[in-house]
CSV table of C-alpha atoms in Angstrom, one decimal:
chain,number,residue,atom,x,y,z
A,1,MET,CA,2.1,-31.2,41.5
A,2,ASP,CA,3.5,-27.6,41.3
A,3,SER,CA,1.7,-26.2,38.3
A,4,ASP,CA,3.0,-22.7,39.0
A,5,SER,CA,6.5,-23.7,38.1
A,6,ILE,CA,5.3,-24.8,34.7
A,7,ILE,CA,3.1,-21.7,34.2
A,8,ASN,CA,6.0,-19.4,35.0
A,9,ARG,CA,8.0,-20.9,32.1
A,10,LEU,CA,5.2,-20.5,29.4
A,11,HIS,CA,6.3,-18.1,26.7
A,12,ILE,CA,3.0,-17.2,25.1
A,13,LEU,CA,0.7,-16.8,28.1
A,14,ASN,CA,3.3,-14.9,30.1
A,15,ALA,CA,3.9,-12.5,27.2
A,16,VAL,CA,0.3,-11.8,26.7
A,17,LEU,CA,-0.5,-11.5,30.4
A,18,GLU,CA,2.4,-9.1,30.9
A,19,TYR,CA,0.8,-6.9,28.2
A,20,ASP,CA,-2.5,-7.1,30.1
A,21,ARG,CA,-0.9,-6.2,33.4
A,22,GLY,CA,0.3,-3.0,31.9
A,23,ARG,CA,-3.3,-1.8,31.6
A,24,PRO,CA,-3.1,-0.7,28.0
A,25,VAL,CA,-5.8,1.4,26.4
A,26,ARG,CA,-7.0,-1.3,23.9
A,27,TYR,CA,-8.2,0.6,20.8
A,28,HIS,CA,-7.8,-2.7,18.9
A,29,MET,CA,-9.7,-5.9,18.4
A,30,PRO,CA,-11.1,-8.2,19.8
A,31,GLY,CA,-14.2,-6.2,20.6
A,32,HIS,CA,-14.6,-7.5,24.2
A,33,LYS,CA,-11.6,-5.3,25.1
A,34,GLY,CA,-9.8,-7.6,27.5
A,35,GLY,CA,-13.0,-9.0,28.9
A,36,ALA,CA,-14.6,-5.7,29.7
A,37,GLY,CA,-17.6,-6.5,27.4
A,38,ILE,CA,-18.3,-9.9,28.9
A,39,PRO,CA,-20.0,-10.1,32.3
A,40,GLU,CA,-17.8,-11.6,35.0
A,41,ASN,CA,-20.3,-14.4,35.8
A,42,LEU,CA,-20.3,-15.4,32.2
A,43,TRP,CA,-16.5,-15.1,31.8
A,44,ASN,CA,-15.9,-17.3,34.8
A,45,THR,CA,-18.0,-20.2,33.3
A,46,LEU,CA,-16.6,-20.2,29.8
A,47,ILE,CA,-13.9,-22.8,30.2
A,48,ARG,CA,-16.5,-25.2,31.6
A,49,ALA,CA,-18.4,-24.7,28.4
A,50,ASP,CA,-15.6,-26.1,26.3
A,51,VAL,CA,-17.3,-29.4,25.3
A,52,THR,CA,-17.7,-31.4,22.1
A,53,GLU,CA,-20.5,-33.0,20.1
A,54,ILE,CA,-21.4,-35.7,22.6
A,55,PRO,CA,-25.1,-36.8,23.0
A,56,GLY,CA,-27.2,-33.9,24.1
A,57,MET,CA,-24.7,-31.3,22.9
A,58,ASP,CA,-26.2,-30.8,19.4
A,59,ASN,CA,-24.1,-30.3,16.3
A,60,LEU,CA,-23.2,-27.0,14.6
A,61,TYR,CA,-23.5,-28.4,11.1
A,62,ARG,CA,-26.7,-30.3,11.6
A,63,PRO,CA,-28.3,-28.4,14.5
A,64,GLN,CA,-31.6,-29.8,15.9
A,65,ASP,CA,-31.6,-28.6,19.5
A,66,PHE,CA,-30.2,-25.6,21.3
A,67,ILE,CA,-27.7,-24.6,18.6
A,68,ALA,CA,-30.6,-24.5,16.1
A,69,ARG,CA,-32.6,-22.2,18.5
A,70,ALA,CA,-29.6,-20.0,18.9
A,71,LEU,CA,-29.1,-19.7,15.2
A,72,GLU,CA,-32.8,-18.9,14.7
A,73,ARG,CA,-32.7,-16.2,17.4
A,74,CYS,CA,-29.7,-14.6,15.7
A,75,SER,CA,-31.4,-14.8,12.3
A,76,GLU,CA,-34.4,-13.0,13.8
A,77,ILE,CA,-32.2,-10.3,15.4
A,78,PHE,CA,-30.2,-9.6,12.2
A,79,GLY,CA,-33.2,-10.0,9.9
A,80,THR,CA,-31.8,-12.6,7.6
A,81,VAL,CA,-33.1,-15.6,5.7
A,82,GLN,CA,-30.6,-17.7,7.7
A,83,THR,CA,-27.6,-17.0,9.9
A,84,PHE,CA,-24.7,-19.3,10.5
A,85,PHE,CA,-21.9,-19.3,13.1
A,86,SER,CA,-18.3,-19.4,12.0
A,87,VAL,CA,-15.8,-20.5,14.7
A,88,ASN,CA,-12.9,-20.0,12.2
A,89,GLY,CA,-13.5,-16.3,11.7
A,90,SER,CA,-14.7,-14.4,8.6
A,91,THR,CA,-12.1,-16.3,6.7
A,92,ALA,CA,-14.2,-19.5,6.8
A,93,GLY,CA,-17.3,-17.6,5.9
A,94,ILE,CA,-15.7,-16.0,2.9
A,95,HIS,CA,-14.3,-19.3,1.7
A,96,ALA,CA,-17.7,-21.0,2.2
A,97,ALA,CA,-19.6,-18.3,0.4
A,98,MET,CA,-17.3,-18.3,-2.6
A,99,GLU,CA,-17.3,-22.0,-2.8
A,100,ALA,CA,-21.1,-22.2,-2.6
A,101,ILE,CA,-21.9,-19.3,-5.0
A,102,ALA,CA,-19.1,-19.4,-7.6
A,103,GLY,CA,-19.8,-23.0,-8.4
A,104,ASP,CA,-18.1,-24.9,-11.2
A,105,ARG,CA,-17.3,-21.7,-13.1
A,106,LYS,CA,-14.6,-20.7,-10.6
A,107,GLU,CA,-14.7,-17.1,-11.7
A,108,ILE,CA,-15.2,-14.1,-9.4
A,109,ILE,CA,-15.3,-10.3,-9.6
A,110,MET,CA,-13.5,-8.9,-6.6
A,111,SER,CA,-12.5,-5.5,-5.4
A,112,ARG,CA,-8.7,-5.0,-5.4
A,113,ASP,CA,-8.8,-4.2,-1.7
A,114,CYS,CA,-10.3,-7.5,-0.6
A,115,HIS,CA,-9.0,-9.2,2.5
A,116,LYS,CA,-6.3,-11.8,1.9
A,117,ALA,CA,-8.9,-14.5,2.8
A,118,VAL,CA,-10.5,-13.8,-0.6
A,119,TYR,CA,-7.2,-14.0,-2.4
A,120,ASN,CA,-6.3,-17.2,-0.5
A,121,GLN,CA,-9.6,-18.8,-1.6
A,122,VAL,CA,-8.9,-17.7,-5.2
A,123,ILE,CA,-5.6,-19.6,-5.0
A,124,LEU,CA,-6.9,-22.6,-3.2
A,125,GLY,CA,-9.9,-23.0,-5.4
A,126,GLY,CA,-8.2,-22.2,-8.7
A,127,TYR,CA,-10.4,-19.2,-9.4
A,128,THR,CA,-10.0,-16.7,-12.2
A,129,PRO,CA,-10.3,-13.3,-10.5
A,130,TYR,CA,-11.5,-10.2,-12.3
A,131,TYR,CA,-10.3,-7.2,-10.3
A,132,VAL,CA,-12.1,-3.9,-9.6
A,133,PRO,CA,-9.6,-1.1,-9.1
A,134,VAL,CA,-9.0,0.8,-5.9
A,135,ARG,CA,-8.6,4.6,-5.9
A,136,PHE,CA,-6.7,6.8,-3.4
A,137,ASP,CA,-8.5,9.8,-2.0
A,138,PRO,CA,-6.2,12.8,-1.6
A,139,LYS,CA,-8.6,14.5,0.8
A,140,THR,CA,-8.9,11.8,3.4
A,141,LEU,CA,-5.6,10.2,2.5
A,142,THR,CA,-7.2,6.8,2.5
A,143,PRO,CA,-8.1,4.2,-0.2
A,144,SER,CA,-11.5,4.4,-1.7
A,145,LEU,CA,-14.1,1.7,-2.4
A,146,ALA,CA,-15.7,-0.1,-5.3
A,147,THR,CA,-18.5,1.8,-7.1
A,148,PRO,CA,-21.7,0.5,-8.8
A,149,SER,CA,-20.3,1.5,-12.2
A,150,ASP,CA,-17.0,-0.4,-11.4
A,151,ILE,CA,-19.0,-3.6,-10.7
A,152,ALA,CA,-21.3,-3.1,-13.7
A,153,ASP,CA,-18.4,-2.6,-16.1
A,154,ALA,CA,-16.7,-5.7,-14.8
A,155,MET,CA,-19.8,-7.8,-15.1
A,156,ASP,CA,-20.5,-6.6,-18.6
A,157,LYS,CA,-16.9,-7.2,-19.7
A,158,THR,CA,-16.5,-10.6,-18.2
A,159,GLY,CA,-20.0,-12.1,-17.9
A,160,CYS,CA,-19.1,-13.2,-14.4
A,161,LYS,CA,-22.1,-13.4,-12.1
A,162,THR,CA,-20.4,-13.8,-8.7
A,163,VAL,CA,-19.2,-10.6,-7.0
A,164,ILE,CA,-17.4,-10.1,-3.7
A,165,ILE,CA,-16.5,-6.6,-2.3
A,166,THR,CA,-15.4,-5.0,0.9
A,167,GLY,CA,-18.5,-3.3,2.4
A,168,VAL,CA,-16.7,-1.3,5.0
A,169,ASN,CA,-12.9,-0.9,5.1
A,170,TYR,CA,-10.4,-0.6,7.8
A,171,TYR,CA,-10.9,3.2,8.0
A,172,GLY,CA,-14.7,2.8,8.6
A,173,MET,CA,-15.6,4.0,5.1
A,174,VAL,CA,-18.8,2.4,3.8
A,175,ALA,CA,-19.4,1.4,0.1
A,176,ASP,CA,-22.6,2.1,-1.8
A,177,ILE,CA,-23.9,-1.4,-1.3
A,178,GLN,CA,-27.4,-0.5,-2.4
A,179,GLY,CA,-26.1,0.8,-5.8
A,180,ILE,CA,-23.8,-2.1,-6.2
A,181,ALA,CA,-26.5,-4.7,-5.3
A,182,ARG,CA,-28.8,-3.1,-7.9
A,183,GLU,CA,-26.2,-3.4,-10.7
A,184,VAL,CA,-25.4,-7.0,-9.7
A,185,HIS,CA,-29.0,-8.1,-9.5
A,186,LYS,CA,-29.8,-6.4,-12.8
A,187,ARG,CA,-27.3,-8.7,-14.3
A,188,SER,CA,-28.7,-11.8,-12.5
A,189,GLY,CA,-25.6,-12.0,-10.3
A,190,ILE,CA,-25.1,-12.7,-6.6
A,191,LEU,CA,-23.4,-10.2,-4.3
A,192,ILE,CA,-21.2,-11.3,-1.4
A,193,VAL,CA,-20.2,-8.6,1.0
A,194,ASP,CA,-17.2,-8.8,3.4
A,195,GLU,CA,-18.6,-6.7,6.2
A,196,ALA,CA,-16.0,-8.0,8.7
A,197,HIS,CA,-15.7,-4.6,10.3
A,198,GLY,CA,-19.4,-3.9,10.5
A,199,ALA,CA,-20.9,-6.5,12.8
A,200,HIS,CA,-22.2,-3.8,15.1
A,201,PHE,CA,-24.0,-1.8,12.3
A,202,LYS,CA,-27.3,-3.6,12.9
A,203,PHE,CA,-27.6,-2.5,16.5
A,204,SER,CA,-28.0,1.3,16.3
A,205,LYS,CA,-29.4,4.1,14.1
A,206,SER,CA,-26.2,6.0,15.0
A,207,LEU,CA,-24.3,3.6,12.8
A,208,PRO,CA,-24.3,3.0,9.0
A,209,ASP,CA,-26.8,0.6,7.5
A,210,SER,CA,-25.7,-3.0,7.4
A,211,ALA,CA,-25.2,-4.6,4.0
A,212,ILE,CA,-27.9,-7.0,5.2
A,213,ASP,CA,-30.4,-4.2,4.7
A,214,CYS,CA,-28.9,-2.8,1.5
A,215,GLY,CA,-29.5,-5.7,-0.9
A,216,ALA,CA,-26.5,-7.9,-0.4
A,217,ASP,CA,-27.1,-11.7,-0.8
A,218,ILE,CA,-24.5,-13.0,1.6
A,219,VAL,CA,-22.9,-10.9,4.4
A,220,ILE,CA,-19.9,-12.0,6.4
A,221,GLN,CA,-19.2,-10.2,9.7
A,222,SER,CA,-16.3,-10.7,12.1
A,223,ALA,CA,-18.1,-10.4,15.4
A,224,HIS,CA,-14.8,-10.6,17.3
A,225,LYS,CA,-13.6,-7.3,15.7
A,226,THR,CA,-16.2,-5.0,17.3
A,227,LEU,CA,-18.5,-7.1,19.5
A,228,PRO,CA,-18.0,-8.8,22.9
A,229,VAL,CA,-16.8,-12.0,21.3
A,230,ILE,CA,-13.4,-13.7,21.4
A,231,ASN,CA,-11.2,-14.2,18.4
A,232,GLN,CA,-12.5,-16.4,15.5
A,233,GLY,CA,-16.2,-15.7,16.2
A,234,ALA,CA,-18.0,-14.6,13.1
A,235,TYR,CA,-21.5,-14.6,11.5
A,236,ILE,CA,-22.4,-15.7,8.0
A,237,HIS,CA,-25.7,-14.2,6.9
A,238,VAL,CA,-27.8,-15.4,4.0
A,239,ALA,CA,-29.7,-12.2,3.4
A,240,SER,CA,-31.7,-13.1,0.3
A,241,HIS,CA,-33.3,-16.1,-1.4
A,242,ARG,CA,-30.8,-15.9,-4.3
A,243,ALA,CA,-28.3,-17.8,-2.2
A,244,ASP,CA,-28.9,-21.4,-1.0
A,245,PRO,CA,-28.4,-21.7,2.8
A,246,GLU,CA,-27.8,-25.5,2.5
A,247,LYS,CA,-24.9,-25.0,0.1
A,248,ILE,CA,-23.4,-22.5,2.5
A,249,ASN,CA,-23.8,-24.9,5.5
A,250,THR,CA,-22.3,-27.8,3.5
A,251,ALA,CA,-19.3,-25.7,2.5
A,252,LEU,CA,-18.8,-24.5,6.1
A,253,SER,CA,-18.9,-28.1,7.4
A,254,MET,CA,-16.0,-28.9,5.0
A,255,ILE,CA,-13.9,-25.8,5.6
A,256,GLN,CA,-14.3,-25.3,9.4
A,257,THR,CA,-12.9,-27.4,12.2
A,258,SER,CA,-14.8,-30.6,12.9
A,259,SER,CA,-14.5,-29.7,16.6
A,260,PRO,CA,-16.3,-26.3,16.8
A,261,SER,CA,-15.8,-24.2,19.9
A,262,TYR,CA,-18.9,-24.0,22.1
A,263,ILE,CA,-17.3,-21.0,23.8
A,264,ILE,CA,-17.3,-19.1,20.6
A,265,MET,CA,-20.8,-20.2,19.6
A,266,GLY,CA,-22.1,-19.2,23.0
A,267,LEU,CA,-20.5,-15.7,22.8
A,268,LEU,CA,-21.9,-15.2,19.3
A,269,GLU,CA,-25.4,-15.7,20.6
A,270,TYR,CA,-24.7,-13.6,23.7
A,271,ALA,CA,-23.3,-10.6,21.7
A,272,ALA,CA,-26.3,-10.6,19.3
A,273,LEU,CA,-28.9,-10.7,22.1
A,274,TYR,CA,-27.1,-8.3,24.4
A,275,LEU,CA,-26.6,-5.6,21.7
A,276,HIS,CA,-30.1,-6.2,20.3
A,277,THR,CA,-31.4,-5.3,23.8
A,278,TYR,CA,-29.0,-2.5,24.7
A,279,GLY,CA,-27.1,-1.6,21.5
A,280,ASP,CA,-28.9,1.5,20.5
A,281,VAL,CA,-28.4,3.2,23.8
A,282,LEU,CA,-24.8,2.1,24.1
A,283,TYR,CA,-23.8,3.1,20.5
A,284,ASN,CA,-25.7,6.4,20.7
A,285,LYS,CA,-23.6,7.3,23.7
A,286,LEU,CA,-20.4,6.0,22.2
A,287,CYS,CA,-20.9,8.1,19.0
A,288,LYS,CA,-21.8,11.2,21.0
A,289,ASP,CA,-18.7,10.7,23.1
A,290,ILE,CA,-16.5,10.4,20.0
A,291,ASP,CA,-18.1,13.5,18.5
A,292,ALA,CA,-17.4,15.4,21.7
A,293,LEU,CA,-13.8,14.1,21.8
A,294,ALA,CA,-13.3,15.2,18.1
A,295,ALA,CA,-14.7,18.6,18.9
A,296,SER,CA,-12.5,19.0,21.9
A,297,VAL,CA,-9.3,18.3,20.0
A,298,SER,CA,-9.9,20.8,17.2
A,299,GLY,CA,-7.2,23.3,18.1
A,300,GLU,CA,-4.2,24.1,15.9
A,301,ASN,CA,-1.8,22.1,18.0
A,302,ASP,CA,-4.1,19.1,18.6
A,303,ILE,CA,-4.0,15.8,16.8
A,304,HIS,CA,-7.3,15.8,14.9
A,305,ILE,CA,-9.9,13.0,14.4
A,306,LYS,CA,-11.0,12.8,10.8
A,307,SER,CA,-14.7,13.0,10.0
A,308,ASP,CA,-14.7,13.3,6.2
A,309,ILE,CA,-15.7,10.3,4.0
A,310,CYS,CA,-13.6,9.3,1.1
A,311,ILE,CA,-14.7,9.5,-2.6
A,312,HIS,CA,-17.3,6.9,-3.5
A,313,ALA,CA,-18.1,6.2,0.2
A,314,VAL,CA,-21.7,6.8,1.3
A,315,ASP,CA,-21.1,6.8,5.1
A,316,LYS,CA,-18.5,6.4,7.8
A,317,ASP,CA,-18.5,4.4,11.0
A,318,LYS,CA,-18.0,6.9,13.8
A,319,THR,CA,-16.7,4.2,16.1
A,320,ARG,CA,-13.6,3.8,13.8
A,321,ILE,CA,-11.5,6.7,15.1
A,322,LEU,CA,-9.2,7.9,12.4
A,323,LEU,CA,-6.3,10.1,13.6
A,324,ASP,CA,-4.9,12.5,11.1
A,325,ALA,CA,-1.1,11.8,11.6
A,326,TYR,CA,-0.1,13.7,8.5
A,327,ARG,CA,-1.7,17.0,9.5
A,328,ALA,CA,-0.2,16.7,13.0
A,329,GLY,CA,3.3,16.4,11.4
A,330,PHE,CA,3.8,12.7,11.9
A,331,THR,CA,3.7,9.6,9.8
A,332,GLY,CA,1.2,7.1,11.1
A,333,TYR,CA,4.1,4.9,12.3
A,334,ARG,CA,5.7,7.7,14.3
A,335,LEU,CA,2.3,8.6,15.8
A,336,GLU,CA,1.6,5.0,16.8
A,337,ASN,CA,5.0,4.8,18.5
A,338,ARG,CA,4.3,8.0,20.4
A,339,LEU,CA,0.8,6.9,21.5
A,340,ARG,CA,2.2,3.5,22.7
A,341,GLN,CA,5.4,4.8,24.4
A,342,GLU,CA,4.1,7.9,26.0
A,343,HIS,CA,0.4,7.1,26.7
A,344,ASN,CA,0.2,3.3,26.7
A,345,ILE,CA,-2.4,3.4,23.9
A,346,ALA,CA,-2.5,0.4,21.6
A,347,VAL,CA,-4.0,1.2,18.2
A,348,GLU,CA,-5.4,-1.2,15.6
A,349,ALA,CA,-3.6,-0.2,12.5
A,350,VAL,CA,-1.3,2.4,10.9
A,351,ASP,CA,-0.3,3.6,7.5
A,352,LEU,CA,1.8,6.5,6.2
A,353,TYR,CA,-0.9,9.1,7.0
A,354,ASN,CA,-3.2,7.7,9.6
A,355,CYS,CA,-3.6,5.8,12.9
A,356,THR,CA,-6.8,3.7,13.1
A,357,LEU,CA,-8.4,3.0,16.5
A,358,ILE,CA,-11.4,0.7,17.1
A,359,ALA,CA,-13.8,2.0,19.8
A,360,ALA,CA,-16.4,-0.4,21.2
A,361,ALA,CA,-19.5,-0.1,23.2
A,362,CYS,CA,-17.8,-1.7,26.2
A,363,ASP,CA,-14.8,0.6,26.3
A,364,PRO,CA,-14.1,1.9,29.9
A,365,ALA,CA,-14.6,5.6,30.3
A,366,TRP,CA,-10.9,6.1,31.2
A,367,TYR,CA,-10.0,5.1,27.6
A,368,PHE,CA,-11.4,8.4,26.4
A,369,ASP,CA,-9.6,10.4,29.1
A,370,ARG,CA,-6.3,8.9,28.1
A,371,LEU,CA,-6.9,9.5,24.4
A,372,TYR,CA,-7.9,13.1,25.1
A,373,GLU,CA,-4.7,13.6,27.0
A,374,ALA,CA,-2.7,12.1,24.1
A,375,LEU,CA,-4.4,14.2,21.4
A,376,LYS,CA,-4.6,17.6,23.1
A,377,ASN,CA,-1.6,19.7,22.3
A,378,GLY,CA,0.0,16.6,20.8
A,379,ALA,CA,0.9,17.8,17.3
A,380,ILE,CA,4.3,18.8,16.2
A,381,ALA,CA,5.3,21.2,13.4
A,382,ASP,CA,3.2,20.7,10.3
A,383,THR,CA,4.8,18.5,7.6
A,384,LYS,CA,6.0,20.5,4.6
A,385,SER,CA,5.7,17.9,1.8
A,386,GLU,CA,2.5,17.2,0.0
A,387,PRO,CA,1.0,13.7,0.1
A,388,LYS,CA,1.3,11.7,-3.1
A,389,ALA,CA,-1.9,11.5,-5.0
A,390,TYR,CA,-2.2,8.0,-6.4
A,391,GLY,CA,-5.5,8.3,-8.2
A,392,ILE,CA,-6.5,4.9,-9.6
A,393,LEU,CA,-4.1,2.2,-8.7
A,394,SER,CA,-3.6,0.4,-12.0
A,395,ILE,CA,-4.3,-3.3,-12.4
A,396,PRO,CA,-1.4,-5.1,-14.2
A,397,ASP,CA,-2.1,-7.6,-17.0
A,398,THR,CA,-2.8,-11.2,-15.9
A,399,VAL,CA,0.2,-13.3,-16.8
A,400,LEU,CA,-0.6,-16.2,-14.5
A,401,LEU,CA,-3.6,-17.1,-12.4
A,402,PRO,CA,-2.8,-16.7,-8.7
A,403,CYS,CA,-3.0,-20.5,-8.2
A,404,GLU,CA,-0.4,-21.0,-10.9
A,405,ALA,CA,1.9,-18.3,-9.6
A,406,VAL,CA,2.2,-19.9,-6.1
A,407,ARG,CA,3.3,-23.2,-7.6
A,408,LYS,CA,6.1,-21.7,-9.7
A,409,GLU,CA,9.8,-21.7,-8.7
A,410,SER,CA,10.7,-18.3,-7.3
A,411,LYS,CA,13.7,-16.2,-6.2
A,412,ASN,CA,14.1,-13.2,-3.9
A,413,LYS,CA,14.5,-9.8,-5.5
A,414,LYS,CA,15.0,-6.3,-4.1
A,415,PRO,CA,12.0,-4.0,-4.7
A,416,ASP,CA,13.8,-2.0,-7.4
A,417,GLU,CA,14.8,-5.2,-9.2
A,418,ALA,CA,11.3,-6.8,-9.0
A,419,ILE,CA,9.6,-4.4,-11.4
A,420,GLY,CA,7.9,-6.4,-14.2
A,421,SER,CA,8.2,-9.7,-12.2
A,422,VAL,CA,5.3,-11.9,-11.1
A,423,ALA,CA,4.8,-11.9,-7.3
A,424,ARG,CA,4.6,-15.5,-6.0
A,425,ARG,CA,2.7,-14.4,-2.9
A,426,ALA,CA,1.3,-11.3,-1.2
A,427,LEU,CA,3.7,-8.8,0.1
A,428,ILE,CA,2.0,-8.7,3.5
């Protein structure tokens, strides 16, 4: 049979492989960067590792053999009470943690900038959410993070004992997890931290402290975002004895696929062991290279790399390269287009003022060369307008619970006509 004639007519694979053949500079997830972070001898065997729970192949949700040993090893590496694998990304971990911890009360305190996975579980589970506001920092031109006093005020006002926050945001800004955990535990609550963008923190002193070590009770990390793991690989860490691991596992077994990927599980173990062994050296070098790059593009006509942290952040992840589009005279969208069109650099995310790039320990050296070329003498005339200072983004009154809103009849409205209406779904 001529399989090539079939393969040549495949839309998805051919589109993705065409992107790969262009040799883009991948400053985006997944963290294996097109396979650069996975040894070739391992990469070539992965498809043969795609099996199922036949006799001798153990079971992710009731592990007794090699999966149990892999989970124990990862728990030792991360320093947790117990670590679980998610083959459905951090989304499954967030849903399982909320289901296990919030219990029958179905109430949760959440930072307003939480990932849509949190909002979706609020909808699916019929939760009552109590929102913590998000601020805008006019210095870094980025959103800020939840503060200990924000959380304490919300707990005192509502009596809710379950809290979920974003520990490190898309811009690499790290929240005061220690302070927040102290306030949560003072009120006999449990703190869930979405540390999706910080799976690498545990592996080097050059990086911020992980929420695991800062007092969080459950920490969810998207390994595929920054580590050599394919998409959908994530860790769920039970980091204290306040949370019941068995409840987490039971929830995971109901939420995740009943046919978990052994490829993803294998790479989750590989990434943890590899970076536990070599991570400090690799991330020390990566952070020094980024510092050197930032220093080398500090001239008036260069596109700068931001180093400041936003208000209420306590640290910043250096491997999250934040380009100052506004200072260079661009919007983030225009800068992204220029990087892609002129330098074949693919970035992770953009907004009005910034371009966000994800650097990983396995990035090829030529990535930095290409980025330097793009940033050096790459700025245009400074923008004349001042950025809008948003301050605290107000939280509107609750008219309907999210689970009620999605079930209502709806109609489309233009933005200027929608003021005062109830949104049926998220805008993004």
